[in-house]
């Protein structure tokens, strides 16, 4: 499974793991990962430890998640990105919108 | 065999059946059964006649005996199958030959069903019906396929039309001699954008952009981008206003997951100033004539992501000189992989910029290197690379159509005053507004460039040295320039009091008209602050503005600066153009 989700015990945090190439093909699966999760999480974590590459479509998907979460700054965080992936996030200055760990 | 009364089941849809058997009695019996089902029946006495009849009448079902003279059933089947390759026609072999060999030969000939005599009417009916259903499926599939092809061709045509339209719209900029471009699309449409334009006061604007996605999706964004870019640069707006408007447009127009990574460069060749905004593209690189590189990194989110009230339009300002070259490119360049999966990488590009001998050879060297690196590999993403040469002797190229259209209308007497106070000074640039007013009131399009230079000079003087009280002396040295730019930006961002007032007075003259522009400001009042030395950039601008005017005086702080611009009616309006 390229996309895997894990909810915290109290349901407050939803972690979405993305493996391999994070591109447009994962559009539907990524959305399905967070839409309809009940109870609604208070925080979201996108874990990119297994992500080899992400393109602008993936950046767009992250923006969609942020819009969906509709919470205060930094309730959506991006974690464990490999250096090459982190670089892509940095050039796009996504740390201004997401907590990048 | 005595024909039994045909079973009156639901009529079989195979309405035209060909029956071939060398025995008349068999032919007769099968025909009777089939006619009882409501079919039209053709009969043949050998394989050759069967093939002939098939050719002429194209029945939708064929019954063949295996062993017939002239041509047997197996051969006839093979030929009929070949003839009906475009339209599936079921062939049943009806034979008394039970041998395994007959089975094999039948299968090899392409027979759809092999029935052993005697055949009951019920069995025949069932088999024919079943095969008919298969034939229907084939027909449906063939119809759908044709529909799909037609639809695809139609979509393709629309696609081509849309692209042609878009290309026309986004490539309306005039080619600039000092800008070299490398643009290779990953598929049929280059989704990256490169726009170039000259502002009315001879500042050059270059926008390099990379939309999310490529192909037609990217093109959707290119049109509003072109609209904003060309109209605003023409009107005299600067980089900050431009990116802010682009962001506003995209934020409201495009869905949240679509955005534009872009780098906007504003080059004032005469003053030697580069103003830049980079959101989401790899760093733009300025290379001086010694090969020393400066990077302009992406410090902003891409255009279209943030709502207008959150958008950051702050720019970076650098000193540049004639001979400097500015490079900007999309990530397709540095991410292009070679056959070993290695990316081109920024470091390689920078090293080429530093080490290549002969600055004018760099662009071609980059192009060949990229080409060689990619070699036979598929291109991963649109590749865009531009080189802008800084050249203080450049003069803008306005489309000559502009000049013709700018014939001044009847000279009238009018005046216009505009005063910006406090926050308004920070948020509003009065120049495009006033230029527009000048055009609307007095039709002075042809004088756009000189008027913009004069207006900019007077306004800039009042704002920078008056209200913001910056020190023009700082700008003489490169380090001082950076300090000046930073201090100016800081004070500008904090601006919330003070004013600049601009007064325009126009009256007719026997030969045309006279426009008086006066500007006063709230800066502290003492002494004349007109920096004159020819080596200073500001001085150069002043000289240029001065050269356009009958009179031109920059005043001391708090005092009034004044310029008088005279225009003359020419019999041929196009001569007015600079």
GROMACS .gro file of C-alpha atoms in nm, chain B residues 82-342:
model
  261
  183UNK     CA    1  -1.083  -1.414  -4.356
  184UNK     CA    2  -1.358  -1.231  -4.543
  185UNK     CA    3  -1.544  -1.145  -4.223
  186UNK     CA    4  -1.241  -1.030  -4.022
  187UNK     CA    5  -1.396  -0.684  -3.976
  188UNK     CA    6  -1.732  -0.817  -3.869
  189UNK     CA    7  -1.762  -1.129  -3.659
  190UNK     CA    8  -1.977  -1.391  -3.830
  191UNK     CA    9  -2.035  -1.718  -3.647
  192UNK     CA   10  -1.955  -2.032  -3.843
  193UNK     CA   11  -2.092  -2.370  -3.732
  194UNK     CA   12  -1.959  -2.691  -3.874
  195UNK     CA   13  -2.233  -2.953  -3.893
  196UNK     CA   14  -2.086  -3.292  -3.977
  197UNK     CA   15  -2.123  -3.665  -3.926
  198UNK     CA   16  -1.747  -3.690  -3.884
  199UNK     CA   17  -1.689  -3.752  -3.511
  200UNK     CA   18  -1.315  -3.802  -3.544
  201UNK     CA   19  -1.064  -3.619  -3.330
  202UNK     CA   20  -0.894  -3.509  -3.649
  203UNK     CA   21  -1.213  -3.339  -3.763
  204UNK     CA   22  -1.224  -3.154  -3.428
  205UNK     CA   23  -0.871  -3.033  -3.473
  206UNK     CA   24  -0.916  -2.930  -3.833
  207UNK     CA   25  -1.235  -2.747  -3.740
  208UNK     CA   26  -1.063  -2.559  -3.459
  209UNK     CA   27  -0.771  -2.474  -3.685
  210UNK     CA   28  -1.006  -2.343  -3.953
  211UNK     CA   29  -1.161  -2.109  -3.698
  212UNK     CA   30  -1.495  -2.281  -3.659
  213UNK     CA   31  -1.702  -2.137  -3.372
  214UNK     CA   32  -1.907  -2.449  -3.304
  215UNK     CA   33  -1.875  -2.801  -3.429
  216UNK     CA   34  -2.195  -3.006  -3.417
  217UNK     CA   35  -2.221  -3.377  -3.487
  218UNK     CA   36  -2.510  -3.504  -3.701
  219UNK     CA   37  -2.788  -3.578  -3.640
  220UNK     CA   38  -2.866  -3.231  -3.509
  221UNK     CA   39  -3.198  -3.172  -3.337
  222UNK     CA   40  -3.379  -2.847  -3.410
  223UNK     CA   41  -3.359  -2.752  -3.043
  224UNK     CA   42  -2.985  -2.794  -3.036
  225UNK     CA   43  -2.943  -2.601  -3.358
  226UNK     CA   44  -3.160  -2.320  -3.231
  227UNK     CA   45  -2.973  -2.298  -2.902
  228UNK     CA   46  -2.632  -2.299  -3.066
  229UNK     CA   47  -2.726  -2.043  -3.330
  230UNK     CA   48  -2.876  -1.818  -3.064
  231UNK     CA   49  -2.571  -1.844  -2.844
  232UNK     CA   50  -2.341  -1.759  -3.131
  233UNK     CA   51  -2.569  -1.474  -3.231
  234UNK     CA   52  -2.528  -1.324  -2.885
  235UNK     CA   53  -2.153  -1.339  -2.924
  236UNK     CA   54  -2.185  -1.174  -3.261
  237UNK     CA   55  -2.387  -0.897  -3.095
  238UNK     CA   56  -2.117  -0.840  -2.840
  239UNK     CA   57  -1.862  -0.811  -3.115
  240UNK     CA   58  -2.080  -0.564  -3.297
  241UNK     CA   59  -2.127  -0.354  -2.986
  242UNK     CA   60  -1.757  -0.352  -2.924
  243UNK     CA   61  -1.685  -0.248  -3.281
  244UNK     CA   62  -1.943   0.033  -3.258
  245UNK     CA   63  -1.804   0.158  -2.930
  246UNK     CA   64  -1.455   0.149  -3.070
  247UNK     CA   65  -1.556   0.362  -3.366
  248UNK     CA   66  -1.735   0.605  -3.139
  249UNK     CA   67  -1.429   0.629  -2.921
  250UNK     CA   68  -1.204   0.697  -3.216
  251UNK     CA   69  -1.436   0.968  -3.344
  252UNK     CA   70  -1.459   1.124  -3.000
  253UNK     CA   71  -1.086   1.113  -2.958
  254UNK     CA   72  -1.032   1.280  -3.293
  255UNK     CA   73  -1.278   1.549  -3.198
  256UNK     CA   74  -1.113   1.610  -2.862
  257UNK     CA   75  -0.777   1.620  -3.032
  258UNK     CA   76  -0.899   1.889  -3.271
  259UNK     CA   77  -1.040   2.099  -2.985
  260UNK     CA   78  -0.719   2.055  -2.796
  261UNK     CA   79  -0.516   2.178  -3.091
  262UNK     CA   80  -0.742   2.477  -3.136
  263UNK     CA   81  -0.718   2.568  -2.769
  264UNK     CA   82  -0.341   2.541  -2.775
  265UNK     CA   83  -0.312   2.755  -3.087
  266UNK     CA   84  -0.526   3.020  -2.923
  267UNK     CA   85  -0.328   3.009  -2.604
  268UNK     CA   86   0.006   3.027  -2.783
  269UNK     CA   87  -0.114   3.336  -2.961
  270UNK     CA   88  -0.220   3.501  -2.638
  271UNK     CA   89   0.081   3.421  -2.429
  272UNK     CA   90   0.343   3.486  -2.691
  273UNK     CA   91   0.239   3.837  -2.770
  274UNK     CA   92   0.551   3.980  -2.612
  275UNK     CA   93   0.815   4.123  -2.841
  276UNK     CA   94   1.138   3.925  -2.863
  277UNK     CA   95   1.420   4.095  -2.677
  278UNK     CA   96   1.771   4.089  -2.818
  279UNK     CA   97   1.932   4.058  -2.475
  280UNK     CA   98   1.725   3.758  -2.364
  281UNK     CA   99   1.811   3.406  -2.476
  282UNK     CA  100   1.563   3.128  -2.415
  283UNK     CA  101   1.575   2.753  -2.408
  284UNK     CA  102   1.229   2.602  -2.387
  285UNK     CA  103   1.170   2.235  -2.452
  286UNK     CA  104   0.836   2.084  -2.359
  287UNK     CA  105   0.800   1.742  -2.200
  288UNK     CA  106   0.495   1.669  -2.418
  289UNK     CA  107   0.294   1.853  -2.678
  290UNK     CA  108   0.268   2.181  -2.495
  291UNK     CA  109   0.529   2.373  -2.305
  292UNK     CA  110   0.362   2.439  -1.972
  293UNK     CA  111   0.631   2.671  -1.837
  294UNK     CA  112   0.599   3.036  -1.921
  295UNK     CA  113   0.857   3.295  -2.016
  296UNK     CA  114   0.721   3.645  -2.065
  297UNK     CA  115   0.933   3.950  -2.147
  298UNK     CA  116   0.822   4.310  -2.171
  299UNK     CA  117   0.948   4.664  -2.141
  300UNK     CA  118   0.784   4.905  -1.903
  301UNK     CA  119   0.723   5.261  -2.020
  302UNK     CA  120   1.031   5.393  -1.843
  303UNK     CA  121   1.261   5.141  -2.007
  304UNK     CA  122   1.273   4.886  -1.727
  305UNK     CA  123   1.270   4.534  -1.859
  306UNK     CA  124   1.053   4.267  -1.703
  307UNK     CA  125   1.108   3.894  -1.735
  308UNK     CA  126   0.877   3.637  -1.580
  309UNK     CA  127   0.973   3.270  -1.570
  310UNK     CA  128   0.698   3.045  -1.439
  311UNK     CA  129   0.618   2.679  -1.382
  312UNK     CA  130   0.259   2.575  -1.324
  313UNK     CA  131   0.151   2.265  -1.137
  314UNK     CA  132   0.097   1.997  -1.399
  315UNK     CA  133   0.169   2.038  -1.766
  316UNK     CA  134  -0.005   2.034  -2.100
  317UNK     CA  135  -0.343   2.195  -2.129
  318UNK     CA  136  -0.392   2.224  -1.751
  319UNK     CA  137  -0.089   2.447  -1.727
  320UNK     CA  138  -0.208   2.646  -2.025
  321UNK     CA  139  -0.522   2.743  -1.838
  322UNK     CA  140  -0.312   2.941  -1.598
  323UNK     CA  141  -0.089   3.089  -1.865
  324UNK     CA  142  -0.365   3.303  -2.010
  325UNK     CA  143  -0.455   3.508  -1.703
  326UNK     CA  144  -0.085   3.531  -1.623
  327UNK     CA  145  -0.013   3.682  -1.965
  328UNK     CA  146  -0.303   3.919  -1.928
  329UNK     CA  147  -0.181   4.055  -1.596
  330UNK     CA  148   0.184   4.064  -1.695
  331UNK     CA  149   0.153   4.246  -2.025
  332UNK     CA  150  -0.112   4.495  -1.920
  333UNK     CA  151   0.056   4.587  -1.593
  334UNK     CA  152   0.408   4.621  -1.729
  335UNK     CA  153   0.271   4.838  -2.003
  336UNK     CA  154   0.094   5.058  -1.754
  337UNK     CA  155   0.413   5.114  -1.560
  338UNK     CA  156   0.359   4.895  -1.254
  339UNK     CA  157   0.657   4.746  -1.075
  340UNK     CA  158   0.744   4.398  -0.952
  341UNK     CA  159   0.562   4.407  -0.619
  342UNK     CA  160   0.238   4.523  -0.771
  343UNK     CA  161   0.271   4.268  -1.046
  344UNK     CA  162   0.323   3.965  -0.823
  345UNK     CA  163   0.053   4.079  -0.587
  346UNK     CA  164  -0.198   4.104  -0.868
  347UNK     CA  165  -0.089   3.770  -1.015
  348UNK     CA  166  -0.138   3.609  -0.678
  349UNK     CA  167  -0.478   3.768  -0.631
  350UNK     CA  168  -0.589   3.652  -0.973
  351UNK     CA  169  -0.471   3.295  -0.928
  352UNK     CA  170  -0.591   3.260  -0.574
  353UNK     CA  171  -0.946   3.337  -0.680
  354UNK     CA  172  -0.935   3.171  -1.021
  355UNK     CA  173  -0.756   2.842  -0.972
  356UNK     CA  174  -0.840   2.551  -0.741
  357UNK     CA  175  -0.630   2.537  -0.421
  358UNK     CA  176  -0.397   2.266  -0.547
  359UNK     CA  177  -0.289   2.467  -0.851
  360UNK     CA  178  -0.025   2.736  -0.825
  361UNK     CA  179   0.257   2.902  -1.015
  362UNK     CA  180   0.618   2.876  -0.912
  363UNK     CA  181   0.770   3.190  -1.053
  364UNK     CA  182   1.063   3.424  -1.063
  365UNK     CA  183   1.004   3.780  -1.171
  366UNK     CA  184   1.301   3.993  -1.272
  367UNK     CA  185   1.287   4.368  -1.322
  368UNK     CA  186   1.600   4.509  -1.479
  369UNK     CA  187   1.670   4.879  -1.499
  370UNK     CA  188   1.960   4.861  -1.741
  371UNK     CA  189   2.043   5.230  -1.725
  372UNK     CA  190   2.042   5.258  -1.349
  373UNK     CA  191   2.204   4.915  -1.309
  374UNK     CA  192   1.942   4.781  -1.071
  375UNK     CA  193   1.790   4.435  -1.057
  376UNK     CA  194   1.472   4.384  -0.858
  377UNK     CA  195   1.357   4.026  -0.811
  378UNK     CA  196   1.085   3.812  -0.653
  379UNK     CA  197   1.128   3.436  -0.644
  380UNK     CA  198   0.855   3.205  -0.516
  381UNK     CA  199   0.912   2.835  -0.576
  382UNK     CA  200   1.171   2.827  -0.854
  383UNK     CA  201   1.533   2.721  -0.815
  384UNK     CA  202   1.757   3.020  -0.742
  385UNK     CA  203   1.807   3.276  -1.016
  386UNK     CA  204   2.179   3.341  -1.061
  387UNK     CA  205   2.353   3.667  -1.141
  388UNK     CA  206   2.696   3.628  -1.292
  389UNK     CA  207   2.924   3.927  -1.313
  390UNK     CA  208   3.191   3.970  -1.578
  391UNK     CA  209   3.450   3.802  -1.357
  392UNK     CA  210   3.239   3.491  -1.315
  393UNK     CA  211   3.136   3.566  -0.957
  394UNK     CA  212   2.790   3.434  -0.885
  395UNK     CA  213   2.508   3.567  -0.669
  396UNK     CA  214   2.199   3.360  -0.602
  397UNK     CA  215   1.847   3.489  -0.569
  398UNK     CA  216   1.678   3.215  -0.375
  399UNK     CA  217   1.313   3.132  -0.353
  400UNK     CA  218   1.198   3.302  -0.036
  401UNK     CA  219   0.828   3.307  -0.109
  402UNK     CA  220   0.547   3.057  -0.144
  403UNK     CA  221   0.444   3.007  -0.507
  404UNK     CA  222   0.191   3.243  -0.660
  405UNK     CA  223  -0.171   3.157  -0.593
  406UNK     CA  224  -0.121   2.975  -0.264
  407UNK     CA  225  -0.179   3.255  -0.016
  408UNK     CA  226  -0.487   3.470   0.015
  409UNK     CA  227  -0.429   3.833  -0.088
  410UNK     CA  228  -0.408   3.962   0.270
  411UNK     CA  229  -0.137   3.708   0.354
  412UNK     CA  230   0.068   3.758   0.040
  413UNK     CA  231   0.427   3.878   0.070
  414UNK     CA  232   0.535   4.102  -0.215
  415UNK     CA  233   0.873   4.195  -0.075
  416UNK     CA  234   1.151   4.200  -0.330
  417UNK     CA  235   1.526   4.166  -0.340
  418UNK     CA  236   1.728   4.450  -0.495
  419UNK     CA  237   2.076   4.407  -0.638
  420UNK     CA  238   2.324   4.623  -0.816
  421UNK     CA  239   2.410   4.498  -1.164
  422UNK     CA  240   2.634   4.631  -1.438
  423UNK     CA  241   2.653   4.606  -1.814
  424UNK     CA  242   2.797   4.269  -1.904
  425UNK     CA  243   2.637   4.088  -1.610
  426UNK     CA  244   2.423   3.792  -1.704
  427UNK     CA  245   2.117   3.674  -1.514
  428UNK     CA  246   2.006   3.312  -1.536
  429UNK     CA  247   1.667   3.178  -1.437
  430UNK     CA  248   1.532   2.830  -1.492
  431UNK     CA  249   1.261   2.586  -1.393
  432UNK     CA  250   1.328   2.273  -1.189
  433UNK     CA  251   1.299   2.059  -1.502
  434UNK     CA  252   1.656   2.168  -1.580
  435UNK     CA  253   1.821   2.054  -1.261
  436UNK     CA  254   1.609   1.744  -1.220
  437UNK     CA  255   1.665   1.603  -1.568
  438UNK     CA  256   1.809   1.257  -1.536
  439UNK     CA  257   2.066   1.089  -1.755
  440UNK     CA  258   2.077   0.721  -1.842
  441UNK     CA  259   2.230   0.636  -1.503
  442UNK     CA  260   1.953   0.817  -1.321
  443UNK     CA  261   2.177   1.104  -1.209
   0.00000   0.00000   0.00000
